[in-house]
CSV table of C-alpha atoms and ligand atoms in Angstrom, one decimal:
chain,number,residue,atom,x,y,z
K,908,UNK,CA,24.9,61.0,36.7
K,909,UNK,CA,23.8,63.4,34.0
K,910,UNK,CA,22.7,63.2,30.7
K,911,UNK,CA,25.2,64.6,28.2
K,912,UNK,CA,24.5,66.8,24.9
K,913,UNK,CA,24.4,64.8,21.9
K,914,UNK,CA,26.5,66.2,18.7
K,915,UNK,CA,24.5,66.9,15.7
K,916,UNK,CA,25.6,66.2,11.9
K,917,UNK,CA,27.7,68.3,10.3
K,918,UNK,CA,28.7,68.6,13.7
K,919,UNK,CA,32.7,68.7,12.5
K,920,UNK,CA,33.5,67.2,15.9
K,921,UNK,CA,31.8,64.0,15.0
K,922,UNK,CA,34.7,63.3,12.3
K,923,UNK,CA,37.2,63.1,15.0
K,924,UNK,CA,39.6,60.3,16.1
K,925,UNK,CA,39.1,58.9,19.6
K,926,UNK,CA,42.3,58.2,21.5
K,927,UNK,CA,42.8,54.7,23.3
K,928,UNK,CA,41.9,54.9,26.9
K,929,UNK,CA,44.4,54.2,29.1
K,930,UNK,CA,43.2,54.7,32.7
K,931,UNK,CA,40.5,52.5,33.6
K,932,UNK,CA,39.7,54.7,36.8
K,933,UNK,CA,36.9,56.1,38.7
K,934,UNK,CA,36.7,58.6,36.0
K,935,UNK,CA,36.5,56.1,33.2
K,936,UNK,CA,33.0,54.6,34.8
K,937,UNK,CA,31.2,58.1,35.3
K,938,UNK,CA,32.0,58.6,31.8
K,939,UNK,CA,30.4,55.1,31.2
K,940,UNK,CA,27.2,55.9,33.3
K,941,UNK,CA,26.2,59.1,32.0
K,942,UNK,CA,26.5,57.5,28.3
K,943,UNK,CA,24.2,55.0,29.7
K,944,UNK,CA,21.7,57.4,30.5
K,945,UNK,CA,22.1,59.8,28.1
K,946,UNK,CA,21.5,56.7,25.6
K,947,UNK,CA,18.6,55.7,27.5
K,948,UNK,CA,17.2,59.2,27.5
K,949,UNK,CA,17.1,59.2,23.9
K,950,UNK,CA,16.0,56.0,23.6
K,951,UNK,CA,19.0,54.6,21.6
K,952,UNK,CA,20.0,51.0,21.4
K,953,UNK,CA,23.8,52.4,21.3
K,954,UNK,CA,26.1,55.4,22.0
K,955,UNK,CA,30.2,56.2,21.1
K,956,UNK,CA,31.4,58.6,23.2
K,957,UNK,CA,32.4,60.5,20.1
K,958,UNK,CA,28.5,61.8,19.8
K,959,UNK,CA,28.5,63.1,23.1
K,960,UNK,CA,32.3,65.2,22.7
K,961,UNK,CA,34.3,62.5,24.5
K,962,UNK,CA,37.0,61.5,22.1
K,963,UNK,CA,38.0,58.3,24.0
K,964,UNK,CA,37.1,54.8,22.5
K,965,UNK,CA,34.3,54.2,24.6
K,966,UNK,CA,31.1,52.6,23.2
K,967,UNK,CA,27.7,51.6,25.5
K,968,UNK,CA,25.0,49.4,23.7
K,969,UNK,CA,21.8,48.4,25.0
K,970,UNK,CA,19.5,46.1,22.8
K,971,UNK,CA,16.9,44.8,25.5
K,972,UNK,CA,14.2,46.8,25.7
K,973,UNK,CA,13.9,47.8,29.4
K,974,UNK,CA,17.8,48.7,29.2
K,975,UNK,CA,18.4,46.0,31.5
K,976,UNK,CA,21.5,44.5,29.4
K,977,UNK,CA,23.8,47.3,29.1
K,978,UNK,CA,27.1,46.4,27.5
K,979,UNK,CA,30.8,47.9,27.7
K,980,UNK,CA,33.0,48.2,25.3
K,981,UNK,CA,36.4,49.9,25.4
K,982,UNK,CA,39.3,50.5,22.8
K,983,UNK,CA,37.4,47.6,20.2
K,984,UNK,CA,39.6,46.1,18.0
K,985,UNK,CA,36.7,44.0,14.9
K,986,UNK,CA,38.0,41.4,13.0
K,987,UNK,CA,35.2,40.2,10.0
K,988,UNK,CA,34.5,36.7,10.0
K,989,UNK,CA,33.8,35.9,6.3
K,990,UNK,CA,32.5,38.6,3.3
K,991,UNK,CA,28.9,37.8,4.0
K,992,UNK,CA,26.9,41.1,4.2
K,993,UNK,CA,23.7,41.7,6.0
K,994,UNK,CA,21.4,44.7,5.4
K,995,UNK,CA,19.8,46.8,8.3
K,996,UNK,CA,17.4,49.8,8.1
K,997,UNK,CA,19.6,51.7,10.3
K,998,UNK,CA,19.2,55.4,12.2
K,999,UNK,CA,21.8,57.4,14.5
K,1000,UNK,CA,20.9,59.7,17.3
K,1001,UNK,CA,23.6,62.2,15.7
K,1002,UNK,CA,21.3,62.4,12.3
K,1003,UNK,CA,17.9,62.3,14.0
K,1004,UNK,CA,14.7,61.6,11.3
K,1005,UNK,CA,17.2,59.9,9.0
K,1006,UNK,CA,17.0,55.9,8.2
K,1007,UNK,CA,19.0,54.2,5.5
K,1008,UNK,CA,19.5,50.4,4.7
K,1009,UNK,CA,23.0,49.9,5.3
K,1010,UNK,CA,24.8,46.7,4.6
K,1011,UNK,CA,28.2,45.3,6.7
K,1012,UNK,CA,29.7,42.0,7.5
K,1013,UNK,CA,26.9,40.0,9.3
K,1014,UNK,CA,29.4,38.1,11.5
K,1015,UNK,CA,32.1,39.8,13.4
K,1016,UNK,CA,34.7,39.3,16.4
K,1017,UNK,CA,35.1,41.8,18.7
K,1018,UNK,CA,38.2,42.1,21.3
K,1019,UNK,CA,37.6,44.7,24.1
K,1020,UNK,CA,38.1,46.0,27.6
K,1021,UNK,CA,35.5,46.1,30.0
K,1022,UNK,CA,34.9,48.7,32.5
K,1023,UNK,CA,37.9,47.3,34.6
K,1024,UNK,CA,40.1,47.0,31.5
K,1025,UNK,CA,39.7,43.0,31.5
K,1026,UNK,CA,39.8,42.1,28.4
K,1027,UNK,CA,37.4,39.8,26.5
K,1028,UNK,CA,36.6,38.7,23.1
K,1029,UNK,CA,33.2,37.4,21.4
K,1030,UNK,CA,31.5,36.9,17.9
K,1031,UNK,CA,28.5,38.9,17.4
K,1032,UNK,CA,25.7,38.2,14.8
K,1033,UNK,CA,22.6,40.3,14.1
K,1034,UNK,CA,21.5,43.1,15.1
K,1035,UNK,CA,24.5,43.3,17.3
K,1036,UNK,CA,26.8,42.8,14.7
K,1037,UNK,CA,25.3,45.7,12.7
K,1038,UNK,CA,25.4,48.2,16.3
K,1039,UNK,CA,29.0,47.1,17.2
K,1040,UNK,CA,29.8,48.5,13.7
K,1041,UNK,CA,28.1,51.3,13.6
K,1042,UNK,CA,29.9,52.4,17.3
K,1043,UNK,CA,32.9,51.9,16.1
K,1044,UNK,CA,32.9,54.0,12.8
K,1045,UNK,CA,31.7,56.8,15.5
K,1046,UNK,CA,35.4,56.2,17.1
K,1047,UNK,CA,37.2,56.4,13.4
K,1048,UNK,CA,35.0,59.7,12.8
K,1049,UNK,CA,32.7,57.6,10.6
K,1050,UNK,CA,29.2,58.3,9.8
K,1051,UNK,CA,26.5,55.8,8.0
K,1052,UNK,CA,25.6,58.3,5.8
K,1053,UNK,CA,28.9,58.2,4.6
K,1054,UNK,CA,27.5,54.6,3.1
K,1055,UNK,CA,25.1,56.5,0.8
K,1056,UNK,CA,25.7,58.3,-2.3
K,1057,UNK,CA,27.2,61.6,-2.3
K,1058,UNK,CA,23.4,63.4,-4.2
K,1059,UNK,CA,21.5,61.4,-0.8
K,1060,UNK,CA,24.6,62.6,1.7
K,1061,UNK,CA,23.9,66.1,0.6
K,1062,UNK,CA,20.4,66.0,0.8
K,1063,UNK,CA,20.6,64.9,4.3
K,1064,UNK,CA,23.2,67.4,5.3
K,1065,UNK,CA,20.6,70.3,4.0
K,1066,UNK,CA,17.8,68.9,5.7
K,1067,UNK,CA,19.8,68.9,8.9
K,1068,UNK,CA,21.2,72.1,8.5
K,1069,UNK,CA,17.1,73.3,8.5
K,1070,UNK,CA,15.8,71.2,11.2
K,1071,UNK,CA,15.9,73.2,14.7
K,1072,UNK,CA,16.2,69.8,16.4
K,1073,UNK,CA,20.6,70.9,16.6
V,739,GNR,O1,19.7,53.8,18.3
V,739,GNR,C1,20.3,53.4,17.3
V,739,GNR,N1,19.7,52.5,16.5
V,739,GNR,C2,20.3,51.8,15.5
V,739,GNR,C3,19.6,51.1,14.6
V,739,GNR,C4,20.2,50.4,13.6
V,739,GNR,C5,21.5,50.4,13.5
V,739,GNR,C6,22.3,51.1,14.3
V,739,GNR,C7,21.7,51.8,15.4
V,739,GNR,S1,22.7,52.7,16.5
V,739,GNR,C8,21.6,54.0,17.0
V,739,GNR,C9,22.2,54.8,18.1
V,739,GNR,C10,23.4,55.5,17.6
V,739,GNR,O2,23.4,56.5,16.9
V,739,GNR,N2,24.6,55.0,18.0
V,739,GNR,O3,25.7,55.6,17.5
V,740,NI,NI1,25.2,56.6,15.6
């Protein structure tokens, strides 16, 4: 296992596209344990494989706090349950020091593969809701800052191009 290098915004990789996965192989799961540590490294409830230069539609989240509960999710299709919309202060290990209330749908079904490429489906709320979300812009190229207005996107983008933490 190793923990992998985690993409910085602007990072212009972070905009791409992940492609399907197709082979749910031996490969597939080392890929899936070293974003499990690398997201428990940095002490992240989540991680796309997008943020760490896999560009696969792989996501690993984690909301226990002992990261006792880790859960699989490949090539997520959402579907939004009704138009209700839920804010959450939200932060991403790709634009670290940053938080922004976001608001999405608060319910949402999600249909995935699991590790082994079964496929399951289930209707997340919360927290969760809000994670699964945020993973899955990472897949699209997505960002949440891309929520905000273009003056507080800038400002971000400057800041970040300062920090040393890239
Ligand atoms: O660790 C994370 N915390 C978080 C908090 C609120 C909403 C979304 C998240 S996901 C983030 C980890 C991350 O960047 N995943 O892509
Ligand atoms: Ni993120």
């Amino acid at each position: 296992m190793s923990i992998l290098q985690i993409l910085k915004y602007p990072n212009p990789n972070l905009r791409q596209q992940a492609k399907t996965v197709e082979k749910f192989d031996q490969n597939l799961k080392l890929t899936i344990d070293d974003m499990l540590e690398t997201m428990k490294d940095a002490k992240g409830i989540g991680l796309a494989a997008t943020q760490v230069d896999i560009h696969s539609r792989i996501i690993v989240i984690d909301l226990s706090e002992d990261y006792s509960d880790p859960q699989i999710f490949i090539n997520p299709e959402m579907s939004i349950v009704d138009k209700t919309l839920s804010a959450y202060t939200e932060g991403c290990l790709s634009i670290p020091g940053v938080q922004e209330n976001i608001e999405r749908p608060s319910v949402v079904i999600i249909t995935a593969s699991d590790a082994n490429g079964d496929i399951f489906k289930a209707e997340y709320t919360g927290l969760m809701a809000t994670c699964i979300q945020h993973e899955i812009d990472h897949l699209n190229g997505k960002l949440f800052v891309d929520y905000l207005s273009p003056l507080k996107r800038q400002l971000i983008r400057k800041k970040m191009k300062k920090s040393k933490a890239n």
